[in-house]
mmCIF file of C-alpha atoms and ligand atoms in Angstrom:
data_model
loop_
_atom_site.group_PDB
_atom_site.id
_atom_site.type_symbol
_atom_site.label_atom_id
_atom_site.label_comp_id
_atom_site.label_asym_id
_atom_site.label_seq_id
_atom_site.Cartn_x
_atom_site.Cartn_y
_atom_site.Cartn_z
ATOM 1 C CA MET Q 1 17.093 12.729 0.657
ATOM 2 C CA GLN Q 2 14.224 10.523 1.056
ATOM 3 C CA GLU Q 3 12.223 10.170 -2.526
ATOM 4 C CA ILE Q 4 8.664 9.336 -4.127
ATOM 5 C CA LEU Q 5 8.247 7.633 -7.341
ATOM 6 C CA LEU Q 6 5.342 9.247 -8.901
ATOM 7 C CA LEU Q 7 3.501 6.883 -11.510
ATOM 8 C CA SER Q 8 1.737 8.090 -14.786
ATOM 9 C CA GLY Q 9 -0.138 5.701 -17.083
ATOM 10 C CA PRO Q 10 -1.224 5.499 -20.261
ATOM 11 C CA ASN Q 11 -1.967 8.026 -22.243
ATOM 12 C CA LEU Q 12 -1.328 10.820 -19.371
ATOM 13 C CA ASP Q 13 1.262 12.067 -22.137
ATOM 14 C CA LEU Q 14 -1.162 13.543 -23.812
ATOM 15 C CA LEU Q 15 -1.991 15.684 -20.964
ATOM 16 C CA GLY Q 16 -2.470 19.170 -22.569
ATOM 17 C CA THR Q 17 -2.715 18.176 -25.792
ATOM 18 C CA ARG Q 18 -6.525 17.065 -25.656
ATOM 19 C CA SER Q 19 -10.044 17.314 -23.370
ATOM 20 C CA PRO Q 20 -9.358 19.804 -21.423
ATOM 21 C CA GLU Q 21 -12.270 19.744 -20.651
ATOM 22 C CA ILE Q 22 -11.763 16.953 -18.431
ATOM 23 C CA TYR Q 23 -7.881 17.254 -17.611
ATOM 24 C CA GLY Q 24 -7.373 20.783 -18.051
ATOM 25 C CA SER Q 25 -4.530 22.089 -19.685
ATOM 26 C CA MET Q 26 -1.754 21.564 -18.182
ATOM 27 C CA THR Q 27 0.613 18.673 -19.542
ATOM 28 C CA LEU Q 28 2.144 16.156 -17.344
ATOM 29 C CA GLU Q 29 5.863 17.959 -17.419
ATOM 30 C CA GLU Q 30 3.924 20.966 -15.666
ATOM 31 C CA HIS Q 31 2.191 18.509 -13.214
ATOM 32 C CA VAL Q 32 5.588 16.349 -12.333
ATOM 33 C CA GLU Q 33 7.188 20.159 -11.957
ATOM 34 C CA ALA Q 34 4.633 22.027 -8.984
ATOM 35 C CA ALA Q 35 4.296 18.335 -7.005
ATOM 36 C CA ARG Q 36 8.817 18.206 -7.423
ATOM 37 C CA SER Q 37 8.809 21.311 -5.973
ATOM 38 C CA ARG Q 38 6.529 20.679 -3.445
ATOM 39 C CA ALA Q 39 8.312 17.690 -2.565
ATOM 40 C CA ALA Q 40 11.317 19.531 -2.435
ATOM 41 C CA ALA Q 41 9.495 22.341 0.138
ATOM 42 C CA ALA Q 42 9.185 18.639 2.366
ATOM 43 C CA GLY Q 43 12.682 18.183 1.556
ATOM 44 C CA LEU Q 44 11.702 15.374 -0.584
ATOM 45 C CA SER Q 45 13.308 14.273 -4.597
ATOM 46 C CA LEU Q 46 11.071 13.362 -6.539
ATOM 47 C CA ARG Q 47 11.385 10.983 -9.734
ATOM 48 C CA HIS Q 48 8.655 10.638 -12.304
ATOM 49 C CA LEU Q 49 7.844 8.234 -14.801
ATOM 50 C CA GLN Q 50 4.776 7.480 -17.491
ATOM 51 C CA SER Q 51 4.536 4.964 -19.162
ATOM 52 C CA ASN Q 52 1.649 3.528 -21.968
ATOM 53 C CA PHE Q 53 2.477 0.006 -20.615
ATOM 54 C CA GLU Q 54 1.981 -2.466 -16.986
ATOM 55 C CA GLY Q 55 4.772 -4.246 -17.153
ATOM 56 C CA ASP Q 56 6.841 -0.745 -16.779
ATOM 57 C CA LEU Q 57 4.937 -0.147 -14.131
ATOM 58 C CA ILE Q 58 4.931 -2.991 -12.328
ATOM 59 C CA GLU Q 59 8.755 -3.053 -13.307
ATOM 60 C CA ALA Q 60 8.782 0.367 -11.753
ATOM 61 C CA VAL Q 61 6.968 -0.065 -8.358
ATOM 62 C CA HIS Q 62 9.691 -3.423 -7.773
ATOM 63 C CA ALA Q 63 12.780 -0.865 -8.758
ATOM 64 C CA ALA Q 64 10.586 1.423 -5.904
ATOM 65 C CA ARG Q 65 11.376 -1.106 -2.742
ATOM 66 C CA GLU Q 66 15.213 -0.277 -3.020
ATOM 67 C CA THR Q 67 14.846 3.620 -3.433
ATOM 68 C CA SER Q 68 11.786 4.847 -2.783
ATOM 69 C CA ALA Q 69 10.188 5.969 0.677
ATOM 70 C CA GLY Q 70 7.296 6.355 -1.087
ATOM 71 C CA ILE Q 71 4.682 5.625 -4.422
ATOM 72 C CA ILE Q 72 2.340 8.612 -5.992
ATOM 73 C CA ILE Q 73 0.109 6.268 -9.030
ATOM 74 C CA ASN Q 74 -1.731 7.832 -11.637
ATOM 75 C CA ALA Q 75 -2.653 4.744 -13.471
ATOM 76 C CA GLY Q 76 -5.157 5.870 -15.764
ATOM 77 C CA ALA Q 77 -7.734 3.781 -17.058
ATOM 78 C CA LEU Q 78 -5.105 0.651 -15.861
ATOM 79 C CA THR Q 79 -6.942 2.075 -12.791
ATOM 80 C CA HIS Q 80 -10.001 0.339 -13.507
ATOM 81 C CA SER Q 81 -8.471 -2.994 -15.070
ATOM 82 C CA SER Q 82 -4.553 -4.092 -13.868
ATOM 83 C CA TRP Q 83 -4.468 -5.913 -11.102
ATOM 84 C CA ALA Q 84 -1.424 -7.036 -11.724
ATOM 85 C CA LEU Q 85 -0.536 -3.797 -10.071
ATOM 86 C CA GLY Q 86 -3.120 -3.361 -7.285
ATOM 87 C CA ASP Q 87 -0.221 -6.646 -6.509
ATOM 88 C CA ALA Q 88 3.150 -5.335 -7.000
ATOM 89 C CA LEU Q 89 1.354 -2.206 -5.377
ATOM 90 C CA ALA Q 90 -0.075 -4.467 -2.452
ATOM 91 C CA ILE Q 91 4.262 -5.837 -1.756
ATOM 92 C CA PHE Q 92 5.468 -2.194 -1.203
ATOM 93 C CA SER Q 93 5.918 -0.843 2.363
ATOM 94 C CA GLY Q 94 5.695 2.535 2.255
ATOM 95 C CA PRO Q 95 3.016 4.792 2.154
ATOM 96 C CA LYS Q 96 1.283 4.616 -0.803
ATOM 97 C CA VAL Q 97 -1.500 7.158 -2.979
ATOM 98 C CA GLU Q 98 -3.627 6.754 -5.785
ATOM 99 C CA LEU Q 99 -4.247 10.107 -7.369
ATOM 100 C CA HIS Q 100 -6.365 10.930 -10.012
ATOM 101 C CA LEU Q 101 -6.879 14.796 -12.318
ATOM 102 C CA SER Q 102 -10.723 14.260 -13.212
ATOM 103 C CA ASN Q 103 -13.491 11.919 -10.443
ATOM 104 C CA PRO Q 104 -13.510 8.751 -11.757
ATOM 105 C CA ALA Q 105 -16.967 8.414 -9.219
ATOM 106 C CA ALA Q 106 -18.916 10.842 -11.008
ATOM 107 C CA ARG Q 107 -17.551 9.354 -14.917
ATOM 108 C CA GLU Q 108 -18.780 6.113 -17.182
ATOM 109 C CA PRO Q 109 -19.393 2.947 -14.535
ATOM 110 C CA PHE Q 110 -16.017 0.878 -15.366
ATOM 111 C CA ARG Q 111 -14.493 3.861 -14.061
ATOM 112 C CA HIS Q 112 -15.893 3.721 -11.100
ATOM 113 C CA VAL Q 113 -13.571 0.573 -9.956
ATOM 114 C CA SER Q 114 -10.509 1.024 -9.024
ATOM 115 C CA THR Q 115 -8.143 -2.264 -8.600
ATOM 116 C CA LEU Q 116 -5.218 -0.020 -6.264
ATOM 117 C CA ALA Q 117 -7.921 1.277 -3.770
ATOM 118 C CA ARG Q 118 -7.322 -2.049 -1.712
ATOM 119 C CA VAL Q 119 -3.749 -0.917 -1.189
ATOM 120 C CA VAL Q 120 -3.632 2.511 -1.238
ATOM 121 C CA ASP Q 121 -2.861 4.392 1.865
ATOM 122 C CA GLY Q 122 -5.410 7.207 0.420
ATOM 123 C CA SER Q 123 -6.890 8.443 -2.732
ATOM 124 C CA LEU Q 124 -7.151 12.528 -4.128
ATOM 125 C CA ALA Q 125 -9.929 11.858 -7.282
ATOM 126 C CA GLY Q 126 -11.371 16.017 -8.750
ATOM 127 C CA PHE Q 127 -9.069 18.177 -7.897
ATOM 128 C CA GLY Q 128 -7.214 18.283 -10.870
ATOM 129 C CA ALA Q 129 -3.472 20.002 -10.992
ATOM 130 C CA LEU Q 130 -4.282 20.394 -7.276
ATOM 131 C CA GLY Q 131 -3.875 16.877 -6.937
ATOM 132 C CA TYR Q 132 -0.237 17.086 -7.839
ATOM 133 C CA VAL Q 133 0.945 18.883 -4.616
ATOM 134 C CA LEU Q 134 -1.877 17.600 -2.238
ATOM 135 C CA ALA Q 135 -0.822 13.825 -3.171
ATOM 136 C CA VAL Q 136 2.956 14.852 -2.331
ATOM 137 C CA ASP Q 137 1.689 16.499 1.359
ATOM 138 C CA ALA Q 138 -0.229 13.286 1.711
ATOM 139 C CA VAL Q 139 3.033 11.126 0.980
ATOM 140 C CA ALA Q 140 5.011 13.568 2.755
ATOM 141 C CA ALA Q 141 2.938 12.956 6.658
ATOM 142 C CA LEU Q 142 2.747 10.196 6.164
ATOM 143 C CA LEU Q 143 6.139 9.181 6.394
ATOM 144 C CA ALA Q 144 6.254 11.974 9.198
ATOM 145 C CA ALA Q 145 4.356 10.020 10.825
ATOM 146 C CA ARG Q 146 6.004 6.547 10.996
HETATM 147 O O1 CA2 O 201 -8.507 10.955 -13.880
HETATM 148 C C1 CA2 O 201 -7.896 11.003 -14.037
HETATM 149 O O2 CA2 O 201 -6.320 11.570 -14.088
HETATM 150 C C2 CA2 O 201 -7.774 9.530 -14.957
HETATM 151 O O3 CA2 O 201 -6.522 9.020 -14.567
HETATM 152 C C3 CA2 O 201 -7.487 9.574 -16.546
HETATM 153 C C4 CA2 O 201 -7.813 8.759 -16.973
HETATM 154 C C5 CA2 O 201 -8.731 7.617 -17.642
HETATM 155 O O4 CA2 O 201 -9.276 6.421 -17.602
HETATM 156 C C6 CA2 O 201 -8.624 7.775 -15.442
HETATM 157 O O5 CA2 O 201 -10.496 7.161 -15.302
HETATM 158 C C7 CA2 O 201 -8.724 8.687 -14.728
HETATM 159 C C8 CA2 O 201 -7.301 8.716 -18.599
HETATM 160 C C9 CA2 O 201 -5.589 9.762 -19.246
HETATM 161 C C10 CA2 O 201 -6.093 9.621 -20.699
HETATM 162 O O6 CA2 O 201 -5.476 11.534 -20.281
HETATM 163 C C11 CA2 O 201 -5.482 11.534 -21.786
HETATM 164 C C12 CA2 O 201 -5.105 12.897 -21.959
HETATM 165 C C13 CA2 O 201 -5.559 14.057 -22.760
HETATM 166 C C14 CA2 O 201 -6.500 13.661 -23.877
HETATM 167 C C15 CA2 O 201 -6.750 12.004 -24.067
HETATM 168 C C16 CA2 O 201 -6.945 11.574 -23.029
#
């Protein structure tokens, strides 16, 4: 069975505890479970890693080259600053989807830059919880088209 790696960046472990007006009220684990169910319906497994450390996420992308068919990444604020994470993702050859709960383009100017956009197949932003399900659908469709 092919595996999707879902990566969650800094502070996303706090989902459900603060700022529901921006990020909704679901916990990260609830988003992961929704994504996992959708992946299972498409015949895919899903593994999740959350880290508050940039290097952990980079190493997970490196390891994914041996284990995972596709990557979904909500890199949190690293989206706007981490050229290194973008470079790591560029080396991964499977489908890659950038995901955000909110719509960074409609927020503060520093969120308008994505260091990941240049290396992913596509980005989903602003759909809240639905984004996790849509991202799985996108990776599944890209895998099926290969
Ligand atoms: O909208 C998204 O999913 C973001 O990736 C979330 C990041 C933000 O820096 C990006 O610009 C957009 C922030 C995640 C912080 O999550 C929190 C969760 C609960 C309370 C406070 C922050």
